[in-house]
Amino acid sequence: LMPSSQPSSQPFGQPSRQPSSQPSSQPSTTPSLMPSSQPSTKPSSAPSTLPSAEPSGMPSSQPSSAPSSIPTTLPSTQPSSAPSLIPSSQPSTQPSSAPSTLPSSEPSTMPSSQPSATPSLLPTTQPSSQPSMKPSVTPSSSPSAAPSAEPSILPSGEPSVQPTFVPSVLPSSQPSSAPSFVPSLLPSSKPSLHPSGEPSSWPSSEPTVIPSIAPTDIPSTFPSMLPTFENCDMSKEQRRFEITEALRTVSDPVVLLTPGTPQNKALEWLLEEDKAVLCPDDFSCPSYPAFVQRYVMAVFYFSTDGGTWNECNAASDVCDPLEVAKANANCTVLANGIDVFRINVIQGTDSWLSPSSECLWGGLACRNDTLCMDRIELEDDGLGGTLPFEVQNLTELRYLIVEEGTTSGTIPSEYGTFRTLHILDLNFNTLTGTIPVEIYDLQLLFQLDLNDNFLTGTIATEIGTIQFLQFIQVEVNRLSGTIPEEMGNNSFLRKYYITFPTINKYAHRWCNSFFGYF
């Protein structure tokens, strides 16, 4: 009825009603009703009803009904045949062959061969070297560092660092940082940061930030509640409408919408092929929308027979990076003429219509501070076609040099509207018609170079109003009439080259005495 003060040298066939103060040298064949204050030297053949205050030196052949308060210093030589009913306060060093009914308060160092019925309160500090054979019934509060072999039944609260090889049954509450190898069965509530390698079976409720590499196999059963915004926070159709409406004020609306015209080619390239995808509200150049400048340069390219130039022609496929790189390699033209004002510009030698800024296309340069077009310098590059009047929209242009080609047609009168043009050099072409009187409104023009063309008519008296004109060259044309006496007002004029069938004797004497030579 009462425990002995010393341990028995041999165990009794029945357990004591009260525990001994010291452990038996040999274990009882059946467990005590109450635990000993110290552990037995050898384990009992059957587990105690209650755990010892300290762990046994050797494990029992069957698990305890309740866990020990302190774990064993060494793992069991053989794992328990059945799991503990209540988890240990600290994890086992080695996993058990069967999962615990309840999770440990701290994670195991090694994974169990079967998953726990409920997840651990804390995740493992490092991922398991081998994934679980089956997914967890309930998700972890934090993601695993490495994916499991099969998806979880419920998603994690946060995305995994690496994607799973098999998609989740339900989507994550937040998108993964990298796409899954196989699409999810159901869409995520938020779009992924990167597209998946293959399309989803069902569409997402919101569009992805970056589009999928491949399209969905079948279209959505129902249309999206909101349109997809590819760029510019607007639909493709809305962007087309706004840009087209704005360009109707830049080009003739009929010509703009007539297929095959340089203006329509430029419009369709800008809207459908151009990878820069400029937005209607982009005013990187403060003087006009950025897409206007890019459109005007595309019109210039198509109008002057772009594609047959000596250098800097557009790629055969402007959407193919390899073809663009080839075209860039065949462009060496720089807009690097002497600038007495030494304004900083940005320029390059990229092929025309490439995805880069038009400021970097060969023969062009933009002001570094505004990105407005500053120079068009294309000399001996085999330009043909005609000069488009749309260039007038480049209101900050200072240099317009198109020399030594086969450019024909007339000089657009609209070129007289440039506020800051310094040099107009169109010599050695096949231009016809008269010199537009509007050209003499270019108050900051220093150089007018139109020689070796087929220009007719006279030099208007308004030439005397160009305050800073220093150089004029119009010989080898079909001009007639006399040199206007008003050229005497051009106080900065230093050189001129003019040939006529007849010359006024007074004008001849005035020119000869004022400039020193004719």
Coordinates of C-alpha atoms in Angstrom, one line a residue:
L1 CA 0.0 0.0 0.0
M2 CA 2.9 2.3 0.7
P3 CA 6.1 2.6 -1.4
S4 CA 9.4 1.2 -0.1
S5 CA 12.1 3.7 0.9
Q6 CA 14.7 1.7 -1.2
P7 CA 14.2 0.3 -4.6
S8 CA 13.5 -3.5 -5.0
S9 CA 16.4 -5.5 -6.4
Q10 CA 13.8 -7.4 -8.4
P11 CA 10.6 -6.0 -9.8
F12 CA 7.2 -7.2 -8.5
G13 CA 4.5 -8.7 -10.7
Q14 CA 2.1 -5.9 -9.9
P15 CA 2.7 -2.1 -9.8
S16 CA 2.9 -0.2 -6.5
R17 CA 0.0 2.1 -5.6
Q18 CA 2.5 4.9 -4.8
P19 CA 5.8 5.4 -6.5
S20 CA 9.1 4.5 -4.8
S21 CA 11.3 7.4 -3.7
Q22 CA 14.1 5.9 -5.8
P23 CA 13.9 3.9 -9.0
S24 CA 13.9 0.1 -9.1
S25 CA 17.1 -1.6 -10.3
Q26 CA 14.9 -3.7 -12.6
P27 CA 11.7 -2.4 -14.1
S28 CA 8.2 -3.6 -13.3
T29 CA 6.5 -5.8 -15.8
T30 CA 3.5 -3.4 -15.7
P31 CA 3.6 0.3 -15.3
S32 CA 3.1 2.2 -12.0
L33 CA -0.1 4.0 -11.5
M34 CA 1.9 7.1 -10.5
P35 CA 5.2 8.2 -11.9
S36 CA 8.5 7.9 -10.1
S37 CA 10.2 11.1 -8.9
Q38 CA 13.3 9.9 -10.9
P39 CA 13.4 7.8 -14.0
S40 CA 14.1 4.1 -14.1
T41 CA 17.5 2.9 -15.2
K42 CA 15.8 0.7 -17.7
P43 CA 12.5 1.2 -19.4
S44 CA 9.3 -0.6 -18.4
S45 CA 7.8 -3.1 -20.9
A46 CA 4.6 -1.0 -20.9
P47 CA 4.4 2.8 -20.7
S48 CA 3.5 4.7 -17.6
T49 CA 0.1 6.2 -17.3
L50 CA 1.7 9.6 -16.5
P51 CA 5.1 10.8 -17.7
S52 CA 8.1 11.0 -15.5
A53 CA 9.4 14.3 -14.3
E54 CA 12.7 13.6 -16.1
P55 CA 13.3 11.5 -19.3
S56 CA 14.2 7.9 -19.2
G57 CA 17.7 6.9 -20.2
M58 CA 16.2 4.4 -22.6
P59 CA 12.9 4.7 -24.5
S60 CA 9.9 2.6 -23.8
S61 CA 8.7 0.1 -26.4
Q62 CA 5.3 2.0 -26.6
P63 CA 4.7 5.7 -26.5
S64 CA 3.5 7.5 -23.4
S65 CA -0.1 8.7 -23.2
A66 CA 1.2 12.1 -22.4
P67 CA 4.5 13.7 -23.4
S68 CA 7.5 14.2 -21.1
S69 CA 8.2 17.7 -19.9
I70 CA 11.8 17.4 -21.1
P71 CA 12.9 15.5 -24.2
T72 CA 15.3 12.6 -24.2
T73 CA 18.9 13.5 -24.6
L74 CA 19.2 10.9 -27.3
P75 CA 16.7 9.8 -29.8
S76 CA 15.0 6.4 -29.5
T77 CA 16.9 3.6 -31.2
Q78 CA 13.6 2.7 -32.8
P79 CA 10.8 5.1 -33.2
S80 CA 7.5 4.7 -31.5
S81 CA 5.1 2.4 -33.2
A82 CA 2.3 4.9 -32.6
P83 CA 2.6 8.7 -32.1
S84 CA 2.1 10.5 -28.8
L85 CA -1.4 11.8 -28.1
I86 CA -0.1 15.1 -26.9
P87 CA 2.9 16.8 -28.5
S88 CA 6.2 17.3 -26.7
S89 CA 7.1 20.9 -25.5
Q90 CA 10.4 20.6 -27.6
P91 CA 11.0 18.9 -30.8
S92 CA 12.5 15.5 -31.3
T93 CA 16.0 15.3 -32.8
Q94 CA 14.9 12.6 -35.2
P95 CA 11.5 12.2 -36.7
S96 CA 9.0 9.6 -35.7
S97 CA 7.7 7.1 -38.2
A98 CA 4.1 8.3 -37.8
P99 CA 2.9 11.9 -37.3
S100 CA 1.8 13.4 -34.0
T101 CA -1.8 14.0 -33.4
L102 CA -1.0 17.5 -32.3
P103 CA 1.9 19.7 -33.5
S104 CA 5.0 20.5 -31.4
S105 CA 5.5 24.0 -30.2
E106 CA 8.8 24.1 -32.1
P107 CA 9.6 22.6 -35.4
S108 CA 11.4 19.3 -35.8
T109 CA 15.0 19.4 -37.1
M110 CA 14.1 16.7 -39.6
P111 CA 10.8 16.2 -41.3
S112 CA 8.5 13.3 -40.4
S113 CA 7.7 10.7 -43.0
Q114 CA 4.0 11.6 -42.9
P115 CA 2.5 15.1 -42.4
S116 CA 1.1 16.3 -39.1
A117 CA -2.7 16.5 -38.8
T118 CA -2.3 20.3 -38.1
P119 CA 0.7 22.5 -38.8
S120 CA 3.4 23.6 -36.4
L121 CA 2.9 26.9 -34.6
L122 CA 6.3 28.0 -36.0
P123 CA 7.9 27.2 -39.3
T124 CA 11.2 25.4 -39.5
T125 CA 14.2 27.8 -39.6
Q126 CA 15.4 26.0 -42.7
P127 CA 13.4 24.2 -45.3
S128 CA 13.2 20.4 -45.1
S129 CA 15.9 18.6 -47.1
Q130 CA 13.1 16.5 -48.6
P131 CA 9.5 17.7 -49.1
S132 CA 6.5 16.1 -47.4
M133 CA 5.0 13.1 -49.3
K134 CA 1.6 14.8 -49.1
P135 CA 0.6 18.4 -48.7
S136 CA -0.4 20.0 -45.4
V137 CA -4.1 20.1 -44.6
T138 CA -3.8 23.7 -43.3
P139 CA -1.3 26.2 -44.7
S140 CA 1.7 27.5 -42.8
S141 CA 1.6 31.1 -41.6
S142 CA 4.9 31.7 -43.5
P143 CA 6.0 30.3 -46.8
S144 CA 8.5 27.5 -47.2
A145 CA 11.9 28.4 -48.6
A146 CA 11.6 25.6 -51.2
P147 CA 8.4 24.2 -52.8
S148 CA 6.8 20.9 -51.8
A149 CA 6.4 18.1 -54.3
E150 CA 2.6 18.5 -54.4
P151 CA 0.5 21.7 -53.8
S152 CA -1.1 22.6 -50.6
I153 CA -4.9 22.1 -50.3
L154 CA -5.1 25.7 -49.1
P155 CA -2.8 28.6 -50.1
S156 CA -0.1 30.1 -48.0
G157 CA -0.7 33.5 -46.5
E158 CA 2.4 34.7 -48.4
P159 CA 3.8 33.5 -51.7
S160 CA 6.6 30.9 -51.8
V161 CA 10.1 32.1 -52.5
Q162 CA 10.2 29.6 -55.4
P163 CA 7.2 28.3 -57.4
T164 CA 5.7 24.9 -57.0
F165 CA 6.1 22.4 -59.8
V166 CA 2.4 21.6 -59.6
P167 CA -0.2 24.3 -59.3
S168 CA -2.2 25.0 -56.2
V169 CA -5.9 23.9 -56.2
L170 CA -6.8 27.4 -54.9
P171 CA -4.9 30.6 -55.7
S172 CA -2.6 32.5 -53.3
S173 CA -3.8 35.6 -51.6
Q174 CA -0.8 37.4 -53.0
P175 CA 1.0 36.7 -56.3
S176 CA 4.2 34.8 -56.5
S177 CA 7.4 36.7 -57.3
A178 CA 8.1 34.2 -60.1
P179 CA 5.7 32.3 -62.2
S180 CA 4.7 28.6 -61.7
F181 CA 5.9 26.1 -64.2
V182 CA 2.3 25.0 -64.7
P183 CA -0.7 27.4 -64.5
S184 CA -3.1 27.4 -61.6
L185 CA -6.4 25.7 -62.0
L186 CA -8.2 28.9 -60.8
P187 CA -6.9 32.5 -61.2
S188 CA -5.3 34.5 -58.5
S189 CA -7.1 37.3 -56.9
K190 CA -4.2 39.6 -57.9
P191 CA -2.1 39.4 -61.0
S192 CA 1.3 37.8 -61.0
L193 CA 4.4 40.1 -61.3
H194 CA 5.7 38.0 -64.1
P195 CA 3.8 35.9 -66.6
S196 CA 3.6 32.1 -66.4
G197 CA 5.3 29.9 -69.0
E198 CA 2.0 28.5 -70.1
P199 CA -1.4 30.1 -70.1
S200 CA -4.0 29.7 -67.3
S201 CA -7.0 27.5 -67.9
W202 CA -9.2 30.4 -66.6
P203 CA -8.6 34.1 -66.8
S204 CA -7.5 36.2 -63.9
S205 CA -9.9 38.7 -62.3
E206 CA -7.4 41.4 -63.0
P207 CA -4.8 41.6 -65.8
T208 CA -1.2 40.7 -65.2
V209 CA 1.4 43.5 -65.0
I210 CA 3.3 41.8 -67.8
P211 CA 1.4 39.8 -70.4
S212 CA 1.7 36.0 -70.7
I213 CA 4.2 34.7 -73.2
A214 CA 1.5 32.5 -74.8
P215 CA -2.2 33.2 -75.1
T216 CA -4.9 31.3 -73.3
D217 CA -6.1 28.2 -75.2
I218 CA -9.7 29.3 -75.3
P219 CA -11.2 32.8 -74.8
S220 CA -13.1 33.7 -71.7
T221 CA -16.7 32.7 -71.4
F222 CA -17.7 36.2 -70.3
P223 CA -16.0 39.5 -71.1
S224 CA -14.0 41.2 -68.4
M225 CA -15.9 43.7 -66.2
L226 CA -13.2 46.3 -67.0
P227 CA -11.2 46.6 -70.2
T228 CA -7.6 45.4 -70.2
F229 CA -5.1 48.4 -69.9
E230 CA -2.1 47.4 -71.9
N231 CA -0.3 50.8 -71.5
C232 CA -1.0 54.4 -70.6
D233 CA -3.8 53.4 -68.1
M234 CA -6.2 53.1 -71.0
S235 CA -7.4 50.6 -73.5
K236 CA -5.7 50.1 -76.9
E237 CA -8.7 51.5 -78.6
Q238 CA -8.8 54.6 -76.4
R239 CA -5.1 55.3 -77.0
R240 CA -5.6 54.9 -80.8
F241 CA -8.5 57.3 -80.7
E242 CA -6.8 60.0 -78.7
I243 CA -3.5 59.9 -80.7
T244 CA -5.3 59.8 -84.1
E245 CA -7.5 62.8 -83.1
A246 CA -4.4 64.8 -82.1
L247 CA -2.6 64.0 -85.3
R248 CA -5.5 65.2 -87.4
T249 CA -4.2 68.7 -86.5
V250 CA -0.6 67.8 -87.5
S251 CA -1.4 66.2 -90.9
D252 CA -4.2 66.6 -93.4
P253 CA -6.9 64.3 -91.9
V254 CA -7.8 62.7 -95.2
V255 CA -4.1 62.0 -96.0
L256 CA -3.6 60.7 -92.5
L257 CA -6.3 58.0 -92.9
T258 CA -5.5 57.1 -96.5
P259 CA -3.7 53.8 -96.6
G260 CA -0.3 53.8 -98.3
T261 CA 0.5 57.5 -97.6
P262 CA 3.7 58.4 -95.6
Q263 CA 1.4 59.9 -93.0
N264 CA -0.8 56.7 -92.7
K265 CA 2.3 54.5 -92.6
A266 CA 3.7 56.6 -89.8
L267 CA 0.4 56.5 -87.9
E268 CA 0.0 52.7 -88.1
W269 CA 3.7 52.1 -87.2
L270 CA 3.3 54.4 -84.1
L271 CA 0.1 52.7 -82.9
E272 CA 0.8 49.0 -83.9
E273 CA 4.5 48.4 -84.2
D274 CA 6.4 50.9 -82.2
K275 CA 7.7 49.3 -79.0
A276 CA 8.2 52.6 -77.3
V277 CA 4.4 52.9 -76.8
L278 CA 4.2 56.6 -76.1
C279 CA 1.1 57.9 -74.2
P280 CA -1.2 60.8 -75.2
D281 CA -0.2 62.7 -72.0
D282 CA 3.5 62.3 -72.4
F283 CA 5.1 65.8 -72.6
S284 CA 8.7 64.9 -72.2
C285 CA 9.3 67.7 -74.7
P286 CA 7.4 70.6 -73.1
S287 CA 6.5 72.2 -76.5
Y288 CA 4.4 69.4 -77.8
P289 CA 3.3 65.8 -77.0
A290 CA 6.2 63.3 -77.3
F291 CA 4.2 61.2 -79.8
V292 CA 3.9 64.1 -82.2
Q293 CA 7.7 64.4 -82.5
R294 CA 8.1 60.6 -83.0
Y295 CA 5.2 60.7 -85.6
V296 CA 6.8 63.6 -87.5
M297 CA 10.1 61.8 -87.8
A298 CA 8.4 58.7 -89.0
V299 CA 6.6 60.8 -91.6
F300 CA 9.9 62.3 -92.6
Y301 CA 11.4 58.7 -93.0
F302 CA 8.5 57.5 -95.2
S303 CA 8.3 60.7 -97.2
T304 CA 12.0 60.7 -98.1
D305 CA 12.0 57.1 -99.3
G306 CA 13.3 55.6 -96.1
G307 CA 14.4 52.1 -96.7
T308 CA 16.5 53.1 -99.7
W309 CA 18.9 55.4 -97.8
N310 CA 22.6 54.6 -97.8
E311 CA 22.6 54.2 -94.0
C312 CA 20.3 54.1 -91.0
N313 CA 17.3 52.4 -92.7
A314 CA 14.7 50.8 -90.4
A315 CA 15.1 47.1 -89.6
S316 CA 13.3 44.6 -91.8
D317 CA 11.2 43.7 -88.7
V318 CA 11.2 46.6 -86.2
C319 CA 9.7 44.2 -83.6
D320 CA 12.5 41.7 -83.8
P321 CA 15.5 42.7 -81.5
L322 CA 18.0 40.8 -83.6
E323 CA 16.9 42.6 -86.8
V324 CA 17.0 45.9 -85.0
A325 CA 20.5 45.2 -83.8
K326 CA 21.6 44.4 -87.4
A327 CA 20.1 47.6 -88.6
N328 CA 21.8 49.6 -85.8
A329 CA 25.1 48.2 -86.9
N330 CA 24.6 49.7 -90.4
C331 CA 24.1 53.2 -89.1
T332 CA 27.1 55.6 -88.5
V333 CA 25.5 59.0 -89.3
L334 CA 25.8 61.6 -86.5
A335 CA 24.2 65.0 -86.2
N336 CA 27.4 66.6 -85.0
G337 CA 27.8 69.9 -87.0
I338 CA 29.5 72.9 -85.5
D339 CA 27.3 74.7 -83.0
V340 CA 28.5 78.2 -82.0
F341 CA 26.0 78.1 -79.1
R342 CA 27.4 74.8 -77.8
I343 CA 24.0 73.6 -76.6
N344 CA 24.2 70.1 -75.0
V345 CA 22.4 67.5 -77.1
I346 CA 21.6 63.8 -77.0
Q347 CA 22.2 61.8 -80.1
G348 CA 23.1 58.3 -81.4
T349 CA 23.5 56.1 -84.4
D350 CA 20.5 53.8 -84.0
S351 CA 18.5 52.8 -87.1
W352 CA 15.3 54.7 -87.8
L353 CA 12.0 53.4 -86.3
S354 CA 13.9 51.4 -83.7
P355 CA 12.4 51.1 -80.2
S356 CA 15.0 53.6 -78.8
S357 CA 14.2 57.3 -78.5
E358 CA 14.0 59.1 -81.9
C359 CA 16.7 61.4 -80.4
L360 CA 19.1 58.5 -80.9
W361 CA 18.3 57.7 -84.5
G362 CA 21.2 58.4 -86.9
G363 CA 21.4 62.0 -88.1
L364 CA 19.1 63.4 -85.3
A365 CA 19.8 65.1 -82.1
C366 CA 17.6 66.5 -79.3
R367 CA 18.3 69.1 -76.6
N368 CA 19.5 67.3 -73.5
D369 CA 17.4 69.4 -71.2
T370 CA 14.1 69.2 -73.0
L371 CA 14.3 66.2 -75.4
C372 CA 12.9 68.4 -78.1
M373 CA 14.2 67.8 -81.6
D374 CA 17.2 70.2 -82.2
R375 CA 18.9 68.9 -85.4
I376 CA 18.2 67.0 -88.6
E377 CA 21.5 66.4 -90.3
L378 CA 21.4 63.9 -93.2
E379 CA 24.2 64.7 -95.7
D380 CA 25.0 62.3 -98.7
D381 CA 22.7 59.6 -97.3
G382 CA 20.7 59.0 -100.5
L383 CA 17.5 60.6 -99.4
G384 CA 14.8 60.9 -102.1
G385 CA 11.1 61.5 -102.1
T386 CA 9.8 64.9 -100.9
L387 CA 10.1 67.1 -97.8
P388 CA 7.0 66.8 -95.6
F389 CA 5.5 70.0 -94.3
E390 CA 4.8 68.2 -90.9
V391 CA 8.4 69.0 -89.9
Q392 CA 7.1 72.5 -89.0
N393 CA 5.7 71.0 -85.8
L394 CA 9.2 70.6 -84.5
T395 CA 9.2 74.2 -83.2
E396 CA 12.5 74.0 -81.4
L397 CA 14.5 72.8 -84.5
R398 CA 17.7 74.8 -85.1
Y399 CA 19.3 72.8 -87.9
L400 CA 17.6 71.3 -91.0
I401 CA 20.3 69.9 -93.3
V402 CA 19.3 67.5 -96.1
E403 CA 22.1 67.6 -98.6
E404 CA 23.3 65.6 -101.6
G405 CA 20.3 63.4 -102.4
T406 CA 17.5 63.2 -104.9
T407 CA 14.9 64.9 -102.8
S408 CA 12.4 66.6 -105.2
G409 CA 9.2 68.7 -105.0
T410 CA 9.0 72.1 -103.5
I411 CA 10.3 73.6 -100.3
P412 CA 7.3 73.7 -97.9
S413 CA 6.2 77.2 -97.1
E414 CA 5.5 76.0 -93.6
Y415 CA 9.3 75.9 -93.0
G416 CA 9.1 79.7 -92.5
T417 CA 7.4 79.2 -89.1
F418 CA 10.5 77.8 -87.3
R419 CA 11.2 80.2 -84.4
T420 CA 14.8 79.2 -83.8
L421 CA 16.1 77.8 -87.1
H422 CA 19.7 78.7 -87.7
I423 CA 20.7 76.7 -90.8
L424 CA 18.5 75.6 -93.7
D425 CA 20.7 73.6 -96.0
L426 CA 19.0 71.7 -98.9
N427 CA 21.7 72.0 -101.6
F428 CA 22.5 69.3 -104.2
N429 CA 19.0 67.9 -104.6
T430 CA 16.4 68.2 -107.3
L431 CA 14.1 70.7 -105.6
T432 CA 11.8 72.7 -107.9
G433 CA 9.5 75.7 -107.5
T434 CA 10.3 79.1 -106.0
I435 CA 12.0 80.0 -102.7
P436 CA 8.9 80.5 -100.4
V437 CA 8.7 84.1 -99.3
E438 CA 7.9 82.7 -95.8
I439 CA 11.5 81.5 -95.5
Y440 CA 12.5 85.2 -95.1
D441 CA 10.5 85.3 -91.8
L442 CA 13.2 83.1 -90.1
Q443 CA 14.6 85.9 -88.0
L444 CA 17.3 83.7 -86.4
L445 CA 18.5 82.2 -89.7
F446 CA 22.3 82.4 -90.2
Q447 CA 22.7 80.3 -93.3
L448 CA 20.5 79.7 -96.3
D449 CA 22.0 77.1 -98.6
L450 CA 19.9 76.1 -101.6
N451 CA 22.5 75.8 -104.4
D452 CA 22.5 73.1 -107.1
N453 CA 18.8 72.5 -107.4
F454 CA 16.1 73.5 -110.0
L455 CA 14.6 76.4 -108.2
T456 CA 13.0 79.1 -110.2
G457 CA 11.6 82.6 -109.7
T458 CA 13.3 85.5 -107.9
I459 CA 14.9 86.4 -104.6
A460 CA 12.2 88.4 -102.9
T461 CA 12.9 91.7 -101.3
E462 CA 11.8 90.4 -98.0
I463 CA 15.3 88.7 -97.7
G464 CA 16.4 92.0 -96.2
T465 CA 14.3 91.4 -93.1
I466 CA 16.5 88.4 -92.0
Q467 CA 18.4 90.3 -89.3
F468 CA 21.2 87.8 -88.6
L469 CA 21.7 86.3 -92.0
Q470 CA 25.5 85.7 -92.6
F471 CA 25.6 83.3 -95.5
I472 CA 23.5 82.7 -98.6
Q473 CA 24.2 80.3 -101.4
V474 CA 21.7 79.9 -104.2
E475 CA 23.9 79.5 -107.3
V476 CA 23.3 76.7 -110.0
N477 CA 19.6 77.1 -110.0
R478 CA 17.2 78.6 -112.5
L479 CA 16.6 81.9 -110.7
S480 CA 15.8 85.1 -112.6
G481 CA 15.5 88.7 -111.8
T482 CA 17.9 90.9 -109.9
I483 CA 19.6 91.0 -106.5
P484 CA 17.3 92.9 -104.2
E485 CA 18.8 96.2 -102.9
E486 CA 17.1 95.3 -99.6
M487 CA 20.0 92.9 -99.0
G488 CA 21.8 96.0 -97.8
N489 CA 19.8 95.6 -94.6
N490 CA 21.5 92.3 -93.9
S491 CA 24.2 93.9 -91.8
F492 CA 25.7 90.5 -90.7
L493 CA 26.0 89.1 -94.2
R494 CA 29.6 88.0 -95.0
K495 CA 29.3 85.6 -98.0
Y496 CA 26.9 85.1 -100.8
Y497 CA 26.9 83.0 -104.0
I498 CA 24.3 84.0 -106.5
T499 CA 24.1 83.5 -110.3
F500 CA 21.5 85.1 -112.6
P501 CA 21.1 85.4 -116.4
T502 CA 21.1 89.2 -115.8
I503 CA 22.2 91.3 -112.9
N504 CA 21.2 94.9 -112.1
K505 CA 24.3 97.1 -112.4
Y506 CA 23.5 99.1 -109.3
A507 CA 23.0 96.0 -107.3
H508 CA 26.3 94.6 -108.7
R509 CA 28.2 97.8 -107.7
W510 CA 26.6 97.8 -104.2
C511 CA 27.4 94.1 -103.6
N512 CA 30.9 94.4 -104.9
S513 CA 31.8 97.4 -102.7
F514 CA 30.0 96.2 -99.6
F515 CA 31.3 92.6 -99.5
G516 CA 34.5 92.9 -101.4
Y517 CA 33.7 90.2 -103.9
F518 CA 30.8 88.8 -106.0

